[in-house]
Amino acid sequence: QKEVEQNSGPLSVPEGAIASLNCTYSDRGSQSFFWYRQYSGKSPELIMFIYSNGDKEDGRFTAQLNKASQYVSLLIRDSQPSDSATYLCAVKGTASSSNTGKLIFGQGTTLQVKP
Amino acid sequence: DTGVSQDPRHKITKRGQNVTFRCDPISEHNRLYWYRQTLGQGPEFLTYFQNEAQLEKSRLLSDRFSAERPKGSFSTLEIQRTEQGDSAMYLCASSPPPGQGSEKLFFGSGTQLSVL
């Protein structure tokens, strides 16, 4: 079982819709959760992070965390064609990473927003 | 703050050759990471430095790979006797010391390696 799992997609949504991206993780001791956006041929860019159960909102983005279910999600409201990218879920604070701060990444979900 | 800088952006080499990549982290970031990413996959952790000390190395990392961070500033990643399976994007990331937003990793633009 992979430590961080995402559906590779592609997830296709029309412009203006809500895009919902999901991620599960295997280590119940994980502490911090991150969403990175990666455009084709570019490096990952941090867009959201969340530590506590519940929702965290930043502009059109909302991160949701449910530690009991070991599940984290990212909602993108009013999706725009410029949001088309791969979204990487990353986890820190597992047994293998708690001392170093390293992130364990999922494989990413490709989002396509169609005009 | 000029961000994380990596050099070169692209490297094409023949199988069996040695290659070296350089990473300059954000100034005052004492934590430095190397990741490798292949098409359709997320970044895979390779190694971690805190200042000049290499504190963790992935078990997946062949002994053909070596990394250094002399004086705790820039870092180099060397691959000896390259193989076609080494073809990937090599990403460097840095983060500040604990208590200063160290949970956030900032990535460089990466070095795309192609082994022919």
Short mmCIF file of C-alpha atoms in Angstrom, two decimals:
data_model
loop_
_atom_site.label_atom_id
_atom_site.label_comp_id
_atom_site.label_asym_id
_atom_site.label_seq_id
_atom_site.Cartn_x
_atom_site.Cartn_y
_atom_site.Cartn_z
CA GLN A 1 0.00 0.00 0.00
CA LYS A 2 1.32 3.40 -1.00
CA GLU A 3 1.72 5.94 1.79
CA VAL A 4 -0.24 8.61 -0.11
CA GLU A 5 -2.79 7.72 -2.76
CA GLN A 6 -4.57 9.83 -5.33
CA ASN A 7 -6.68 9.05 -8.35
CA SER A 8 -4.53 9.95 -11.33
CA GLY A 9 -7.53 11.16 -13.35
CA PRO A 10 -7.88 13.06 -15.52
CA LEU A 11 -10.67 14.88 -13.75
CA SER A 12 -12.56 17.03 -16.21
CA VAL A 13 -14.87 19.84 -15.11
CA PRO A 14 -16.51 22.71 -17.00
CA GLU A 15 -15.38 26.25 -16.40
CA GLY A 16 -17.09 27.73 -13.34
CA ALA A 17 -17.76 24.39 -11.68
CA ILE A 18 -16.34 23.05 -8.42
CA ALA A 19 -13.43 20.65 -8.80
CA SER A 20 -12.99 18.12 -5.99
CA LEU A 21 -9.64 16.39 -5.58
CA ASN A 22 -9.15 13.60 -3.09
CA CYS A 23 -6.24 11.98 -1.26
CA THR A 24 -5.87 9.22 1.30
CA TYR A 25 -2.86 8.42 3.45
CA SER A 26 -1.83 5.30 5.30
CA ASP A 27 0.03 6.56 8.39
CA ARG A 28 -2.41 7.59 11.11
CA GLY A 29 0.36 9.57 12.80
CA SER A 30 0.69 12.03 9.92
CA GLN A 31 0.68 15.63 11.11
CA SER A 32 0.64 18.02 8.16
CA PHE A 33 -0.94 17.92 4.75
CA PHE A 34 -0.15 19.89 1.66
CA TRP A 35 -1.51 20.50 -1.81
CA TYR A 36 0.88 21.43 -4.57
CA ARG A 37 -0.03 22.47 -8.11
CA GLN A 38 2.25 21.45 -10.94
CA TYR A 39 1.91 22.72 -14.47
CA SER A 40 3.29 20.55 -17.23
CA GLY A 41 7.08 20.80 -17.35
CA LYS A 42 7.22 23.01 -14.25
CA SER A 43 8.07 22.40 -10.62
CA PRO A 44 5.49 21.93 -7.84
CA GLU A 45 4.06 25.08 -6.29
CA LEU A 46 2.51 25.09 -2.80
CA ILE A 47 -1.10 26.25 -2.81
CA MET A 48 -2.55 25.03 0.50
CA PHE A 49 -1.58 23.34 3.74
CA ILE A 50 -3.70 22.09 6.62
CA TYR A 51 -2.93 20.63 10.04
CA SER A 52 -6.26 20.38 11.86
CA ASN A 53 -9.46 18.51 11.17
CA GLY A 54 -12.03 20.52 9.29
CA ASP A 55 -11.89 23.04 6.50
CA LYS A 56 -9.37 25.71 5.59
CA GLU A 57 -10.25 28.28 2.96
CA ASP A 58 -7.98 30.49 0.88
CA GLY A 59 -9.66 32.34 -1.94
CA ARG A 60 -11.18 29.84 -4.35
CA PHE A 61 -9.41 26.94 -2.65
CA THR A 62 -10.65 24.93 0.34
CA ALA A 63 -8.67 22.13 1.94
CA GLN A 64 -10.56 19.58 4.00
CA LEU A 65 -9.00 17.16 6.48
CA ASN A 66 -10.53 14.16 8.21
CA LYS A 67 -7.89 12.41 10.28
CA ALA A 68 -10.27 9.68 11.47
CA SER A 69 -10.83 8.65 7.87
CA GLN A 70 -7.22 9.49 6.86
CA TYR A 71 -8.58 11.60 4.06
CA VAL A 72 -7.72 15.03 2.74
CA SER A 73 -9.35 16.87 -0.13
CA LEU A 74 -9.01 20.06 -2.13
CA LEU A 75 -11.99 21.94 -3.52
CA ILE A 76 -11.52 24.53 -6.24
CA ARG A 77 -14.52 26.80 -6.69
CA ASP A 78 -15.30 28.65 -9.91
CA SER A 79 -12.75 26.56 -11.79
CA GLN A 80 -10.85 28.37 -14.53
CA PRO A 81 -8.97 26.95 -17.54
CA SER A 82 -5.79 28.26 -15.87
CA ASP A 83 -6.42 25.79 -13.04
CA SER A 84 -5.71 22.94 -15.45
CA ALA A 85 -2.68 21.22 -13.94
CA THR A 86 -1.65 18.23 -11.86
CA TYR A 87 -2.46 18.53 -8.16
CA LEU A 88 -0.13 16.73 -5.79
CA CYS A 89 -1.12 15.74 -2.29
CA ALA A 90 1.78 15.54 0.17
CA VAL A 91 1.99 14.38 3.77
CA LYS A 92 4.48 15.12 6.53
CA GLY A 93 4.87 13.77 9.99
CA THR A 94 4.76 10.10 9.22
CA ALA A 95 7.06 7.77 11.05
CA SER A 96 9.51 8.05 8.19
CA SER A 97 9.54 11.81 7.92
CA SER A 98 8.75 13.42 11.26
CA ASN A 99 12.35 14.37 12.06
CA THR A 100 13.42 15.57 8.66
CA GLY A 101 10.42 17.50 7.47
CA LYS A 102 10.40 15.62 4.21
CA LEU A 103 7.15 15.28 2.32
CA ILE A 104 5.73 12.07 0.90
CA PHE A 105 3.83 12.75 -2.30
CA GLY A 106 0.96 11.03 -4.01
CA GLN A 107 1.11 10.44 -7.76
CA GLY A 108 -1.03 13.49 -8.48
CA THR A 109 -4.41 14.07 -10.07
CA THR A 110 -4.61 15.77 -13.45
CA LEU A 111 -7.36 18.39 -13.61
CA GLN A 112 -8.75 19.63 -16.91
CA VAL A 113 -11.03 22.67 -16.84
CA LYS A 114 -12.88 23.03 -20.13
CA PRO A 115 -13.99 26.49 -21.32
CA ASP B 1 14.85 36.11 -2.06
CA THR B 2 15.60 34.68 -5.49
CA GLY B 3 14.05 31.27 -4.92
CA VAL B 4 15.64 27.86 -5.31
CA SER B 5 17.95 27.73 -8.29
CA GLN B 6 18.98 24.58 -10.15
CA ASP B 7 21.54 24.10 -12.86
CA PRO B 8 21.47 22.88 -15.56
CA ARG B 9 17.82 22.93 -16.62
CA HIS B 10 18.36 20.11 -19.06
CA LYS B 11 21.05 17.46 -19.38
CA ILE B 12 21.39 14.86 -22.11
CA THR B 13 24.02 12.21 -21.58
CA LYS B 14 25.02 8.81 -22.85
CA ARG B 15 24.60 5.71 -20.77
CA GLY B 16 27.63 5.11 -18.58
CA GLN B 17 28.60 8.77 -18.24
CA ASN B 18 28.68 10.65 -14.95
CA VAL B 19 26.54 13.73 -14.41
CA THR B 20 26.41 16.36 -11.68
CA PHE B 21 23.61 18.75 -10.84
CA ARG B 22 23.73 21.82 -8.65
CA CYS B 23 21.13 23.36 -6.35
CA ASP B 24 21.28 26.75 -4.65
CA PRO B 25 18.59 26.93 -1.95
CA ILE B 26 16.84 30.03 -0.69
CA SER B 27 19.31 31.88 1.50
CA GLU B 28 19.04 31.05 5.21
CA HIS B 29 17.11 27.85 4.47
CA ASN B 30 19.06 25.22 6.38
CA ARG B 31 17.05 22.25 5.12
CA LEU B 32 17.62 20.93 1.61
CA TYR B 33 15.98 18.02 -0.18
CA TRP B 34 16.51 16.19 -3.44
CA TYR B 35 13.57 14.52 -5.15
CA ARG B 36 13.22 12.63 -8.40
CA GLN B 37 10.08 12.71 -10.53
CA THR B 38 9.17 10.59 -13.51
CA LEU B 39 6.29 11.19 -15.90
CA GLY B 40 2.90 10.60 -14.30
CA GLN B 41 4.32 10.16 -10.81
CA GLY B 42 4.70 12.41 -7.80
CA PRO B 43 8.14 13.48 -6.58
CA GLU B 44 10.06 10.68 -4.88
CA PHE B 45 12.32 11.54 -1.95
CA LEU B 46 16.04 10.91 -2.49
CA THR B 47 17.98 12.61 0.28
CA TYR B 48 17.89 15.32 2.95
CA PHE B 49 20.46 17.74 4.35
CA GLN B 50 20.28 19.86 7.45
CA ASN B 51 23.02 22.42 7.06
CA GLU B 52 26.01 20.42 5.78
CA ALA B 53 24.94 17.08 7.30
CA GLN B 54 23.25 14.48 5.13
CA LEU B 55 20.75 13.07 7.61
CA GLU B 56 18.64 10.81 5.48
CA LYS B 57 19.03 8.91 2.25
CA SER B 58 16.31 6.89 0.58
CA ARG B 59 16.77 3.14 0.63
CA LEU B 60 15.77 3.23 -3.01
CA LEU B 61 18.84 5.29 -3.85
CA SER B 62 21.53 3.33 -5.63
CA ASP B 63 25.14 3.73 -4.50
CA ARG B 64 25.75 5.31 -7.91
CA PHE B 65 24.07 8.41 -6.47
CA SER B 66 25.91 10.74 -4.13
CA ALA B 67 25.04 14.15 -2.79
CA GLU B 68 26.99 16.79 -0.93
CA ARG B 69 26.31 20.11 0.68
CA PRO B 70 29.67 21.61 1.65
CA LYS B 71 29.44 24.51 4.10
CA GLY B 72 25.69 24.10 4.27
CA SER B 73 25.01 26.29 1.27
CA PHE B 74 24.62 24.90 -2.29
CA SER B 75 24.28 21.18 -2.89
CA THR B 76 25.38 18.85 -5.68
CA LEU B 77 23.88 15.55 -6.77
CA GLU B 78 26.12 13.25 -8.79
CA ILE B 79 25.04 10.16 -10.68
CA GLN B 80 27.83 7.83 -11.74
CA ARG B 81 27.60 5.37 -14.64
CA THR B 82 24.19 6.63 -15.67
CA GLU B 83 21.53 4.20 -16.83
CA GLN B 84 18.45 4.81 -18.96
CA GLY B 85 16.30 4.29 -15.88
CA ASP B 86 17.89 7.38 -14.34
CA SER B 87 16.06 9.57 -16.85
CA ALA B 88 13.80 11.82 -14.79
CA MET B 89 13.31 15.33 -13.46
CA TYR B 90 15.57 15.94 -10.47
CA LEU B 91 14.03 18.48 -8.13
CA CYS B 92 15.70 20.34 -5.31
CA ALA B 93 13.70 21.91 -2.49
CA SER B 94 14.57 23.90 0.59
CA SER B 95 12.83 24.94 3.77
CA PRO B 96 13.65 27.22 6.69
CA PRO B 97 14.68 26.08 10.18
CA PRO B 98 12.04 24.71 12.55
CA GLY B 99 9.68 27.35 13.86
CA GLN B 100 10.09 29.54 10.79
CA GLY B 101 7.61 27.91 8.47
CA SER B 102 9.77 24.86 8.03
CA GLU B 103 6.77 22.79 7.05
CA LYS B 104 6.76 24.43 3.63
CA LEU B 105 9.05 23.13 0.94
CA PHE B 106 9.97 25.44 -1.90
CA PHE B 107 11.01 23.74 -5.12
CA GLY B 108 13.46 24.77 -7.79
CA SER B 109 12.69 24.44 -11.49
CA GLY B 110 14.39 21.08 -11.67
CA THR B 111 16.98 19.45 -13.91
CA GLN B 112 15.56 17.22 -16.63
CA LEU B 113 17.97 14.33 -17.26
CA SER B 114 17.78 12.22 -20.40
CA VAL B 115 20.06 9.20 -20.63
CA LEU B 116 20.44 7.87 -24.17
#
